[in-house]
XYZ file of C-alpha atoms in Angstrom:
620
model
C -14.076 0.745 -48.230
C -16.926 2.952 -47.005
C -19.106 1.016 -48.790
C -18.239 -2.275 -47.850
C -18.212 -1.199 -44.600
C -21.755 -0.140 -44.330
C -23.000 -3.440 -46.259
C -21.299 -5.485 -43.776
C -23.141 -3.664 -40.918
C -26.185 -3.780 -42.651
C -25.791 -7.575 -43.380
C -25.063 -8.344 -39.824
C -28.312 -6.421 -38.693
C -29.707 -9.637 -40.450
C -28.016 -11.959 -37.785
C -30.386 -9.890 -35.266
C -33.410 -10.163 -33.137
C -35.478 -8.180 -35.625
C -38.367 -9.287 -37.600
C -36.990 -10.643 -40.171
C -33.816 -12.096 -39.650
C -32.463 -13.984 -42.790
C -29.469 -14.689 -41.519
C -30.500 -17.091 -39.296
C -31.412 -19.621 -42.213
C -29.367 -21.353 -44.423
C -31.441 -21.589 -46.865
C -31.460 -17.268 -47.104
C -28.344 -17.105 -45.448
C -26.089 -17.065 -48.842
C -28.268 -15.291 -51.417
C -27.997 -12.109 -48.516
C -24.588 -12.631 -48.538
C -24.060 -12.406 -52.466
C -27.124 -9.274 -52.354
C -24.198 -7.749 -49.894
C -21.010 -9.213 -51.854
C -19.736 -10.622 -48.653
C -19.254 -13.989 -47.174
C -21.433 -14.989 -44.735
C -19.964 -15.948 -41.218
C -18.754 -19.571 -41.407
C -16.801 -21.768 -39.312
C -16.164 -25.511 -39.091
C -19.019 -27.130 -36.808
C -17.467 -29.310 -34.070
C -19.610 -32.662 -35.410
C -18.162 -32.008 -39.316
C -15.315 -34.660 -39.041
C -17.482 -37.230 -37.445
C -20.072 -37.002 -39.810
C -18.250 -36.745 -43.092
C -16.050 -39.699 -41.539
C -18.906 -41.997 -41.656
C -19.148 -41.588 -45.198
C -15.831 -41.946 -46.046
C -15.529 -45.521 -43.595
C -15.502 -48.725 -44.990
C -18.608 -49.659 -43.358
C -21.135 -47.313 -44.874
C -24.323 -45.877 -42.767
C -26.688 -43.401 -42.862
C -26.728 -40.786 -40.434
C -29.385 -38.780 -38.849
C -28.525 -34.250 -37.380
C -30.824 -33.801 -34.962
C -31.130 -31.345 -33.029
C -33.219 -27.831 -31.586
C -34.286 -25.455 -34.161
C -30.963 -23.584 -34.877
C -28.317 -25.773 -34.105
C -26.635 -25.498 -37.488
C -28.485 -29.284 -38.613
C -28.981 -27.640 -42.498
C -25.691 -25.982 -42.380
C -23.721 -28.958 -41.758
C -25.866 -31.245 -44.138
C -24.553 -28.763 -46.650
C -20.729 -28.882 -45.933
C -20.890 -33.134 -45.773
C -22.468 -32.547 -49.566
C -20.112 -30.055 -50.438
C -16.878 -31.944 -49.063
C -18.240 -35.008 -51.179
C -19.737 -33.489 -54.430
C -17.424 -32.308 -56.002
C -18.897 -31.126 -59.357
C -20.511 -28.111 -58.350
C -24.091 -29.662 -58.105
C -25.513 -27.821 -55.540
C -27.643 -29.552 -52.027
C -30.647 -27.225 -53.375
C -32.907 -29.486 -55.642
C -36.865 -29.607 -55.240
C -37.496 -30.320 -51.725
C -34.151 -30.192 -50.145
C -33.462 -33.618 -51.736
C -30.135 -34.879 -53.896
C -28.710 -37.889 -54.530
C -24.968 -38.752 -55.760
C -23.011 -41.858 -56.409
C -20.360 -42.532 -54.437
C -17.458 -44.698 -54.550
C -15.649 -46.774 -51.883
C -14.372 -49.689 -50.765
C -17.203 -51.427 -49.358
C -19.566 -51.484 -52.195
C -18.713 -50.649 -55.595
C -21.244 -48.787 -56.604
C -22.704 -46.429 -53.599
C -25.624 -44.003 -53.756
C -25.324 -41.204 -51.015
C -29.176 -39.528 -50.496
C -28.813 -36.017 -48.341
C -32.082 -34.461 -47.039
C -31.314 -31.498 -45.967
C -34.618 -30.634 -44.115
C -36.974 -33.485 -43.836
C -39.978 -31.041 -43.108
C -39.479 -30.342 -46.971
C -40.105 -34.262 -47.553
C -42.806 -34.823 -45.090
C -46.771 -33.367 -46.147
C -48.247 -31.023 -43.631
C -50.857 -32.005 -41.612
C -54.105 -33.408 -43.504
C -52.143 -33.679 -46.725
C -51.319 -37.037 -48.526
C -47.752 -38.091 -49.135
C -46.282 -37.468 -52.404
C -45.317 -41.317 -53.403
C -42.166 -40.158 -54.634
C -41.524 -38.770 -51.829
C -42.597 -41.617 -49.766
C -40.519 -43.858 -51.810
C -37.694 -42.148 -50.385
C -38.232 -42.812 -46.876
C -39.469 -46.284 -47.175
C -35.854 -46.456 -49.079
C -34.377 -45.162 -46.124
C -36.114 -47.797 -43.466
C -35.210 -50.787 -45.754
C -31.589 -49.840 -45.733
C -31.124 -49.388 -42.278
C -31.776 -53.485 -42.011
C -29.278 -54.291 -45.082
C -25.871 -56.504 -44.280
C -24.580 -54.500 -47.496
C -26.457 -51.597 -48.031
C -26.363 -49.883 -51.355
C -27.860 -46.574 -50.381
C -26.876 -44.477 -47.442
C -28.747 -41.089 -46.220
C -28.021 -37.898 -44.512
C -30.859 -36.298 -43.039
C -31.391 -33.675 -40.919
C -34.640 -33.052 -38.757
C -35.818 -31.409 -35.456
C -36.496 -33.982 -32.556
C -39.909 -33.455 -33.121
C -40.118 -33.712 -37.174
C -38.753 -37.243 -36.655
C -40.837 -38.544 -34.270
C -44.241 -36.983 -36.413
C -42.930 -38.190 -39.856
C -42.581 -41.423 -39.674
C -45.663 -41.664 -37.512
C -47.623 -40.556 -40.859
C -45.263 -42.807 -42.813
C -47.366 -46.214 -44.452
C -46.668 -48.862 -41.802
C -44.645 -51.478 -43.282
C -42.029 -54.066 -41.108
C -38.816 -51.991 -42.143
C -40.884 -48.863 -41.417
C -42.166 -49.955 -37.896
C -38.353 -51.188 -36.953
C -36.738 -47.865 -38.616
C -39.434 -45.909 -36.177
C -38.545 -47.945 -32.850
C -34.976 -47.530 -34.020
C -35.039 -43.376 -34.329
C -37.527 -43.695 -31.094
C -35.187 -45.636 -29.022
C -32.456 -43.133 -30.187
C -34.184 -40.488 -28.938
C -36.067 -41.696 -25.826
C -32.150 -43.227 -24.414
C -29.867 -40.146 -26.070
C -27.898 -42.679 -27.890
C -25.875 -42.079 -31.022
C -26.393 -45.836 -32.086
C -28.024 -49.295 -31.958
C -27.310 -52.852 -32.777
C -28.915 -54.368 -35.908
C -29.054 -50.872 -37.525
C -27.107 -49.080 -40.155
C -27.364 -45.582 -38.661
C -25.761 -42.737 -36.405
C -27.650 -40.248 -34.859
C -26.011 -37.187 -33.795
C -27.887 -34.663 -31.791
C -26.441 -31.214 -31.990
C -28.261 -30.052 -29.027
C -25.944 -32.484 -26.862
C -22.827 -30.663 -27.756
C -21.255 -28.373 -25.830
C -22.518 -24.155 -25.960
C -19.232 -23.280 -25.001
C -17.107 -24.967 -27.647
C -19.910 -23.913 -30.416
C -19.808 -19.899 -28.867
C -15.688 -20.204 -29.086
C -16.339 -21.000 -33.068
C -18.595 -18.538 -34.020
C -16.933 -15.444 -31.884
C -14.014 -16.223 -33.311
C -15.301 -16.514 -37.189
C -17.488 -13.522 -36.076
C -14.477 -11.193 -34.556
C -12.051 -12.229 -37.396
C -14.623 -11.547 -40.797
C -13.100 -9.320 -43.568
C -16.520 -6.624 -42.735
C -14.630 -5.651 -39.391
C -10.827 -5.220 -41.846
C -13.621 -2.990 -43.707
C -14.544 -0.606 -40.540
C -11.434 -0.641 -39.043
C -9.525 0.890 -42.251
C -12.000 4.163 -42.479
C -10.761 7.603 -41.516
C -13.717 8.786 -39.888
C -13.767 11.743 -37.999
C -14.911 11.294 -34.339
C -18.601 11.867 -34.952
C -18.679 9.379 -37.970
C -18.828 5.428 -38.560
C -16.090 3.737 -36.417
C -14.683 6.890 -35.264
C -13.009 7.591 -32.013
C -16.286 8.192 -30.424
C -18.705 5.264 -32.069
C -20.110 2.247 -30.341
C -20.386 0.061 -32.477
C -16.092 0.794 -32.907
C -16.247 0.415 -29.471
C -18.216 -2.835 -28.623
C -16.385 -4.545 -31.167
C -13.137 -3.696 -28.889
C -14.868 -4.993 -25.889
C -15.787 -7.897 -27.232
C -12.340 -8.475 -28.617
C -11.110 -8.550 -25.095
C -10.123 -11.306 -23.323
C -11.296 -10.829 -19.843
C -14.827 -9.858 -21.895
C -14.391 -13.197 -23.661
C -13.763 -15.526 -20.795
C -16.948 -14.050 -18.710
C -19.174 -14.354 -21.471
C -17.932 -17.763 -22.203
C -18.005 -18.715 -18.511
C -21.806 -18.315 -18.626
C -21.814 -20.670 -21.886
C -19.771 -23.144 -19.706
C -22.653 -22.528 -16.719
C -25.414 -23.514 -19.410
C -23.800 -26.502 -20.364
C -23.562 -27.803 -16.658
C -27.031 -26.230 -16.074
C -28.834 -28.146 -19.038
C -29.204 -25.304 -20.519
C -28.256 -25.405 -24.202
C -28.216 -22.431 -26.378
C -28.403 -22.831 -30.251
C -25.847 -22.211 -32.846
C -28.080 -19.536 -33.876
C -28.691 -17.709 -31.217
C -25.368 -17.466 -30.168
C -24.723 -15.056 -33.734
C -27.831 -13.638 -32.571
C -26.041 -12.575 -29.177
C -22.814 -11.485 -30.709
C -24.726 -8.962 -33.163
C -27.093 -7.805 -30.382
C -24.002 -7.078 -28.274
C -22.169 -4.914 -30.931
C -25.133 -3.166 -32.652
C -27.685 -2.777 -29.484
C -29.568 0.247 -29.007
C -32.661 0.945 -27.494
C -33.575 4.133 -29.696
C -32.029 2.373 -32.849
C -34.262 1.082 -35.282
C -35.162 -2.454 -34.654
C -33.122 -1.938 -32.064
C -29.868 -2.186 -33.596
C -27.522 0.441 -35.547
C -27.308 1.034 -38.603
C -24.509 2.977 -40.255
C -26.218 5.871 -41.122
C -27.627 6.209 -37.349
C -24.523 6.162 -35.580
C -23.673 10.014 -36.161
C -27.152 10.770 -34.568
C -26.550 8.787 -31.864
C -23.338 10.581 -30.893
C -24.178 13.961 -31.684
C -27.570 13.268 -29.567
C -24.903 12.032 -26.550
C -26.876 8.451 -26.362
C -23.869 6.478 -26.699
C -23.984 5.224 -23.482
C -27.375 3.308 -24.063
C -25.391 1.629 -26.493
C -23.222 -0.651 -23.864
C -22.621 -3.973 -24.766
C -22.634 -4.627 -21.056
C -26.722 -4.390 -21.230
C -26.904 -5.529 -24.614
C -25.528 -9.005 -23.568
C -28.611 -9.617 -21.346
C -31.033 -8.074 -24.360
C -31.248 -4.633 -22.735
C -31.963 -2.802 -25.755
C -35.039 -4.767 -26.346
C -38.331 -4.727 -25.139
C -39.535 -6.722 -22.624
C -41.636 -8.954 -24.641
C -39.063 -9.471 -27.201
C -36.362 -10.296 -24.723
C -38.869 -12.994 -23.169
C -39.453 -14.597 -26.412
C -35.907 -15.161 -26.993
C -34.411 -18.237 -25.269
C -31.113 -17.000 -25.390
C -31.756 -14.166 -23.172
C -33.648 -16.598 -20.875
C -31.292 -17.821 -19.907
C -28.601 -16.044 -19.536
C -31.031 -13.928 -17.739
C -31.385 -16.578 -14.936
C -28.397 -15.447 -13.478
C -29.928 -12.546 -12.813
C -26.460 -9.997 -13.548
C -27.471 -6.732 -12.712
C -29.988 -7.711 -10.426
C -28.287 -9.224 -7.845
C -25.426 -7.937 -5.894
C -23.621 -6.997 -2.147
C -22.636 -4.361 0.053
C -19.173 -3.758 -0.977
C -20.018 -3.610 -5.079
C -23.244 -1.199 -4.392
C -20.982 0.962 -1.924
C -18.866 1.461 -4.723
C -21.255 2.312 -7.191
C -23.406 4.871 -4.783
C -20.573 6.241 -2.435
C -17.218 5.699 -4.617
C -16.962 9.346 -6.112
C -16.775 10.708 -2.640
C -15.252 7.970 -0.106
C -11.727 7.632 -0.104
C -11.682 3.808 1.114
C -13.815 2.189 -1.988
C -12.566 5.848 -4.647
C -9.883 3.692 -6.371
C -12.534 1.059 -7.721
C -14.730 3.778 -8.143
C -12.072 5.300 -10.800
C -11.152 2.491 -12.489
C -14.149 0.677 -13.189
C -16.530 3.760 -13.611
C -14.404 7.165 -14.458
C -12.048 5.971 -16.399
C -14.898 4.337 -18.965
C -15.733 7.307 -20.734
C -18.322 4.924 -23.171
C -20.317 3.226 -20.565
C -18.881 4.861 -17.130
C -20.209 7.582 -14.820
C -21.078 10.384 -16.807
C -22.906 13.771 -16.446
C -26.614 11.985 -16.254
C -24.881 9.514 -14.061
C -23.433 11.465 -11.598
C -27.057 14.134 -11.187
C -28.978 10.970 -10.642
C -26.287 9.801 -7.678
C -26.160 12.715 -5.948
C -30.347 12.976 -5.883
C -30.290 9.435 -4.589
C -27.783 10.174 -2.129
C -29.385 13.624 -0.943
C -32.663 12.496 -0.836
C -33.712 15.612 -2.862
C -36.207 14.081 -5.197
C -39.047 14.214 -3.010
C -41.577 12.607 -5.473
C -39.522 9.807 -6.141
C -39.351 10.013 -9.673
C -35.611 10.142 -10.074
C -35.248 6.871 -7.948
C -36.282 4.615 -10.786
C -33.858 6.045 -13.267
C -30.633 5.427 -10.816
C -31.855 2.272 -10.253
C -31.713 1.166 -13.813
C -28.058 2.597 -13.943
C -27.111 0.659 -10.876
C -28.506 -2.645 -12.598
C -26.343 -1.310 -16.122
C -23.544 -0.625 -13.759
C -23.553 -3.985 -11.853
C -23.589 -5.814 -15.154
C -20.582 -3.747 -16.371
C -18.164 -4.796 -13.488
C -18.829 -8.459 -14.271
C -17.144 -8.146 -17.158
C -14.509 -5.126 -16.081
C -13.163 -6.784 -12.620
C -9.797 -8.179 -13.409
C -8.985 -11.937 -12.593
C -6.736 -10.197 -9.823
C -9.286 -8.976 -7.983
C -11.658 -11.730 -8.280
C -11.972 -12.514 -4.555
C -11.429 -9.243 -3.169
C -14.957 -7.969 -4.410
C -16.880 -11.215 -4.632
C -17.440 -10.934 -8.494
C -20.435 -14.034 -8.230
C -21.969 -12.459 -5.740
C -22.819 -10.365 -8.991
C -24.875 -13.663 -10.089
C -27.451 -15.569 -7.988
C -25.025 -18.341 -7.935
C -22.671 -17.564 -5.855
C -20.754 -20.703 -6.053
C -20.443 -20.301 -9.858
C -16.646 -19.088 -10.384
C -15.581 -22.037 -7.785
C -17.826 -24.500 -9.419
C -15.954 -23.941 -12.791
C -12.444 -23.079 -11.171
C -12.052 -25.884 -8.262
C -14.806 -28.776 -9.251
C -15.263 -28.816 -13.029
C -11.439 -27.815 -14.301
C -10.053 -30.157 -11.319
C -11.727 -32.897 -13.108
C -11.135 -32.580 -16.241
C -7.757 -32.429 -15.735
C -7.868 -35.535 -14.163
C -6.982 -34.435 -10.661
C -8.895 -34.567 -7.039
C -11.433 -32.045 -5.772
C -9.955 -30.899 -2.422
C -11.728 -32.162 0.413
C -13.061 -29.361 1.945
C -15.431 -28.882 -0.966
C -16.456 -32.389 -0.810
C -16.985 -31.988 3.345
C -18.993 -28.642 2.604
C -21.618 -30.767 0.544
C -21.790 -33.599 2.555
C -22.871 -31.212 5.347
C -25.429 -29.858 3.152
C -26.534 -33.134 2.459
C -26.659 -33.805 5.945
C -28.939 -30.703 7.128
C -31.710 -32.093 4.192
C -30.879 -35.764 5.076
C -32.339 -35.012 8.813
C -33.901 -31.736 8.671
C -31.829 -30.782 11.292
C -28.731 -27.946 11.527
C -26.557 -30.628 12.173
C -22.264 -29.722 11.745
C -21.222 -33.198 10.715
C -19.346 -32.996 7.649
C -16.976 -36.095 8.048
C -19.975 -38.447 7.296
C -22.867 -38.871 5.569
C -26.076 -39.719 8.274
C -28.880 -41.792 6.723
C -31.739 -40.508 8.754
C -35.676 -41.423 9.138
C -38.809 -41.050 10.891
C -40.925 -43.452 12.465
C -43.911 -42.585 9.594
C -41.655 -42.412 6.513
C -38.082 -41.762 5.256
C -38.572 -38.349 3.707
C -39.949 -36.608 6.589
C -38.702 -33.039 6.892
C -36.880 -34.287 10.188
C -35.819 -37.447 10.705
C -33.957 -38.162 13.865
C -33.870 -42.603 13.549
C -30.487 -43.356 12.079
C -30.365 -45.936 9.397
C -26.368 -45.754 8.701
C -23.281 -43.418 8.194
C -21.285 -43.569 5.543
C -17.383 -42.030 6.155
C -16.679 -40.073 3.660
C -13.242 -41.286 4.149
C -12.437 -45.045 2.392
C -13.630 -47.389 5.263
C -14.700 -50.822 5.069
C -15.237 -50.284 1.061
C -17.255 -47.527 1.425
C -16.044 -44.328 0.269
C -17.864 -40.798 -1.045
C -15.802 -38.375 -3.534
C -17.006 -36.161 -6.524
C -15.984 -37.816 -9.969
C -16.779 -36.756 -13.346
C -19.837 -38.314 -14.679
C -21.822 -38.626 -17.646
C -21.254 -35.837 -20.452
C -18.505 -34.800 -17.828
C -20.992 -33.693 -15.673
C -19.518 -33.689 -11.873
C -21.203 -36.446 -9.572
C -21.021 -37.072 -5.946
C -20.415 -40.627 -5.821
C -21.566 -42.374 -2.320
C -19.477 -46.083 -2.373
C -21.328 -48.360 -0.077
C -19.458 -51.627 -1.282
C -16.882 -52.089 -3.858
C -20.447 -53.266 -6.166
C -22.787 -51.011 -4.670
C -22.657 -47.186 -5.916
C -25.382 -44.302 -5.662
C -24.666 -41.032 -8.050
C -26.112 -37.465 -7.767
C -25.455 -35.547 -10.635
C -24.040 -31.927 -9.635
C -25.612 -29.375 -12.042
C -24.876 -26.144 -11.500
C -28.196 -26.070 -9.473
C -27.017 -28.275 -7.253
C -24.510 -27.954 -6.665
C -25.397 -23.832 -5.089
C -28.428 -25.576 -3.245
C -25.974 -27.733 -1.309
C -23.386 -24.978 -0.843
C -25.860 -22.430 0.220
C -27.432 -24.910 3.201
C -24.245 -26.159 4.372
C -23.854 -22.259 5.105
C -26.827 -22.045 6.386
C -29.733 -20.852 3.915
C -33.179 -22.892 4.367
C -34.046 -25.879 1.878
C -37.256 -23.732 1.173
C -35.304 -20.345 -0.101
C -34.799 -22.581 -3.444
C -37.052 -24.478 -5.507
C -38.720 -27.500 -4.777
C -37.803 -29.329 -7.252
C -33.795 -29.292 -5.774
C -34.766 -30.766 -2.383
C -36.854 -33.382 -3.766
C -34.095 -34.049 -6.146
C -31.879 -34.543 -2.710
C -34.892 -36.564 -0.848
C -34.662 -39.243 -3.933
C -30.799 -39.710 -3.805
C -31.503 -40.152 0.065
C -33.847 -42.717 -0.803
C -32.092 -44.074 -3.629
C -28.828 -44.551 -0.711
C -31.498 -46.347 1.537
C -32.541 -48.906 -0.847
C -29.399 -49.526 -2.049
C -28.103 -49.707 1.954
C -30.632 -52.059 2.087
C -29.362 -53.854 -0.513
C -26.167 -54.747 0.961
C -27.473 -55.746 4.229
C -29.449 -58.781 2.528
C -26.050 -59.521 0.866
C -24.486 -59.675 4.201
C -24.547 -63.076 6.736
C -25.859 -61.535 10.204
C -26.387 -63.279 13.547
C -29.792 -63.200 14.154
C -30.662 -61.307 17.143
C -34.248 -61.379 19.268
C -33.822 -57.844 20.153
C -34.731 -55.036 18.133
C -32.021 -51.587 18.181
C -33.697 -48.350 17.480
C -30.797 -45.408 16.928
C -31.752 -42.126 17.786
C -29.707 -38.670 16.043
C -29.548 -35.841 18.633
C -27.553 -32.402 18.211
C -25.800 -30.328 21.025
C -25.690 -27.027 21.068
C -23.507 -26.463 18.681
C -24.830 -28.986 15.934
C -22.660 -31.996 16.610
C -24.220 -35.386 16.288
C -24.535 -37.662 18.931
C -26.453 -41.403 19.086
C -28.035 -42.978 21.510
C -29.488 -46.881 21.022
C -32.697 -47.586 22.534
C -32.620 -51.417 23.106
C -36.405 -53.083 22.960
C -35.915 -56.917 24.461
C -37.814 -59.467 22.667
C -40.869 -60.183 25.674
């Protein structure tokens, strides 16, 4: 068992940000797996019924995996072939290309072509085609037009490998309809189109969360762990008592561990941030193995005794390694993983209470109880000895030079990230836990907006009130209170004038008159604020993550300019999108005509409640 042991560790290395990473491809992924006599870490991707569906419908198509680099495109080509071939014939033929006869009851006689990587197909730049090659292809564009197709394909191809093959593809009329077809795809994120035999399904539209729910679980549950776990090592040695990696695999067993690591998936996702199949495995075996003074950066078996007898075990924590601590700065950047779950800035950001606890706690009695739970009862990644010097020189003041300071600073940012994942559900509230994140609004954004709706139910109003003030304040540049309805605002020179005091409208956010403004789930179940200004007459503002903060944070108070610019423009264009569209329905209306001209001016008292007043101007 030893043995397996260490070649399971040593094959998961392969999974990590190091230079060569095998693990990561397909293609390599399997002959390092046999090298290592293990299996490699496999799960069912959440697309794999769809897509092996369409081949087994009456009504055959082909079907195009598109996708980021790393989204598991190959991977699933492989398992369609696999769950359809069933002679052993395997998907790895010169240039990623096989083709199979297939039965059903469409056609009789059926010829399935996979490509499992279409940059295999396509010549680099400069070269000439191969006309075989070619021949395949132009195959491909003529069925795509056929009322009974004989051949169907399976291809899978990056976004931008489609787009640049068939632009060096001969121009021919199936070609030039196949390439509007797979633009138009594309362009409009569709999965289909009339007039065309084909599916497209782009991995990079499906959800992070679901994928990182797979591949933790295939990861946590792989026969390599059974291996560790059934050693009797003695504390100093390989998944004893005292080693990290034994001890980051616990953590990250955990379910409170597990549901704030997959709560930042779930942020992604309604961020439009989408993180790869691949880098997710690359997260879960930085998390366990991380160490800065490893090589590459992650443990191997035969460093771990080192490690403990050297009493580094604490630069082990999973707690950094999550955010790519254990790598260097340059290699963290390159990663988009670590971008962005970097944005929320754990570790980095945080408030009185939390630092209080981490400075003071050993010695007050009011904030000592969080203090020993969180920090000196973790004997791993807790307040030690090099902890607990570096405290007591920040608190004294003793290190004149300053030298120290930088040290305690890094384990406060360590620290910080460590309660994000150790503060129980219970105590959620009592110590702020997203004021541990820049977005503040995160834990009710997932909790009270995005759960509410998909379970079909009603945001509670005071949410809904809380953005419409925050619309409001941008709406009119002005710190008005109203929260009850939505003022349409201008200036005499042009609507999105950083205060507008001319009122166009208000909209109640309560149903009057067919208008009506609530927060509905929207497209990919992304929340929207809908604004109803007649039963036929809607304006939507999708509410990203983003968003959704900006407009919480300035009904509270914060500035428009202490976020990007980008998010108030994004609000100035739904105002003006609601302005056009209010215009709109007063051309569908029948009004009196009047000869004088009304002129409605917003002012504020002193406590930011809206008033109007109507200058009249007769008609001389």
């Amino acid at each position: 068992m030893q043995q397996l042991a260490e070649n399971w560790l040593r094959f998961l290395r392969q999974y990590g940000p190091i230079p060569k990473n095998d693990n990561m491809y397909d293609e390599k992924v399997q002959k390092s797996a046999d090298r290592a006599k293990l299996s490699p870490i496999v799960f069912e991707h959440p697309r794999y019924k769809d897509v092996t569906g369409v081949f087994r419908d009456n009504n055959p198509r082909s079907v195009i995996l598109t996708g980021t680099a790393g989204d598991g495109k190959t991977n699933l080509a492989r398992k369609v072939w696999d769950s359809i071939e069933k002679t052993g014939v395997p998907l790895d033929q010169p240039y990623q290309y096989t083709k199979l006869d297939v039965g059903n009851n469409y056609a009789s006689t059926l010829t399935l072509h996979v490509i499992k990587d279409l940059s295999e197909i396509a010549p680099q730049t400069g070269m000439q085609w191969d006309s075989h090659r070619e021949d395949i292809l132009q195959l491909f564009c003529r069925s795509l037009f056929e009322e009974q197709p004989k051949d169907v394909f399976l291809i899978a191809a990056n976004d931008g490998q489609l787009v640049e093959t068939w632009r060096k593809l001969k121009p021919t009329e199936d070609s030039m309809r196949a390439r509007e077809v797979i633009e138009t795809l594309l362009v409009e994120d569709r999965q289909e189109v009339e007039d065309a035999r084909i599916l497209f399904f782009n991995l990079s539209r499906g959800s992070s969360a679901e994928m990182f729910d797979r591949a933790l679980s295939a990861f946590l549950d792989h026969d390599g762990w059974k291996a560790c776990l059934s050693l009797e090592s003695s504390e100093l040695q390989l998944f004893g008592s005292s080693c990290p990696i034994r001890r980051n695999y616990e953590l990250l067993s955990t379910p409170l561990l597990q549901k704030r690591l997959r709560s930042l998936f779930e942020l992604c996702d309604f961020n439009g941030l989408h993180v790869a199949l691949r880098d997710i495995l690359l997260l879960l075996t930085n998390a366990v193995l991380g160490h800065p003074k490893a090589k590459d950066r992650l443990m191997a078996p035969d460093e771990v005794p080192t490690i403990i007898k050297n009493k580094t075990v604490a630069q082990a924590s999973i707690y950094d390694n999550l955010f790519g601590g254990n790598l260097t700065e340059s290699r963290r950047e390159s990663l988009d993983l670590f971008d962005c779950l970097n944005r929320f800035r754990i570790g980095h950001e945080t408030s009185n209470k939390i630092d209080e606890i981490l400075i003071f706690g050993n010695a007050d009695d009011h904030v000592r109880p969080y203090f020993d739970s969180f920090l000196r009862a973790d004997r791993f990644y807790g307040a030690d000895d090099t902890y607990y010097a570096a405290q007591r020189e920040y608190i004294e003041g003793n290190d004149e030079s300053g030298a120290a300071t930088p040290d305690f600073l890094k384990m406060l940012t360590s620290q910080r990230r460590g309660l994000f994942f150790k503060i129980p559900e219970t105590q959620v509230d009592e110590l702020n836990l997203w004021k541990l994140t820049v977005f503040n609004y995160a834990g009710e954004y997932l909790d009270r907006v995005v759960a509410i709706l998909d379970n079909g139910s009603t945001v509670e109003r005071r949410i809904l009130f809380r953005l419409v003030r925050g619309l409001n304040r941008i709406f009119t540049g002005m710190l008005i209170n109203s929260e009850r309805e939505l003022f349409l605002a201008t200036s005499l020179s042009y609507s999105n004038a950083k205060v507008s005091r001319m009122l166009e409208e208000y909209i109640s956010v309560a149903p009057r008159l067919g208008e009506r403004i609530e927060i509905v789930s929207g497209h990919d179940l992304m929340p929207t604020l809908s604004v109803e200004l007649s039963p036929d007459i809607h304006c939507h503002l999708q509410l990203n993550l983003t968003r959704y903060e900006f407009l919480s944070r300035v009904a509270e108070g914060a500035l428009p300019s202490s976020f990007s610019k980008e998010c108030y423009e994004d609000m100035l264009a739904f105002k003006t999108l609601i302005l056009t569209k209010l215009d709109e329905r007063r051309r569908s209306l029948v009004n009196e005509q009047s000869s004088n001209l009304n002129f409605k001016l917003l002012k504020l008292d002193d406590y930011g409640n809206p008033s109007v007043k109507t200058v009249e101007v007769l008609d001389a």
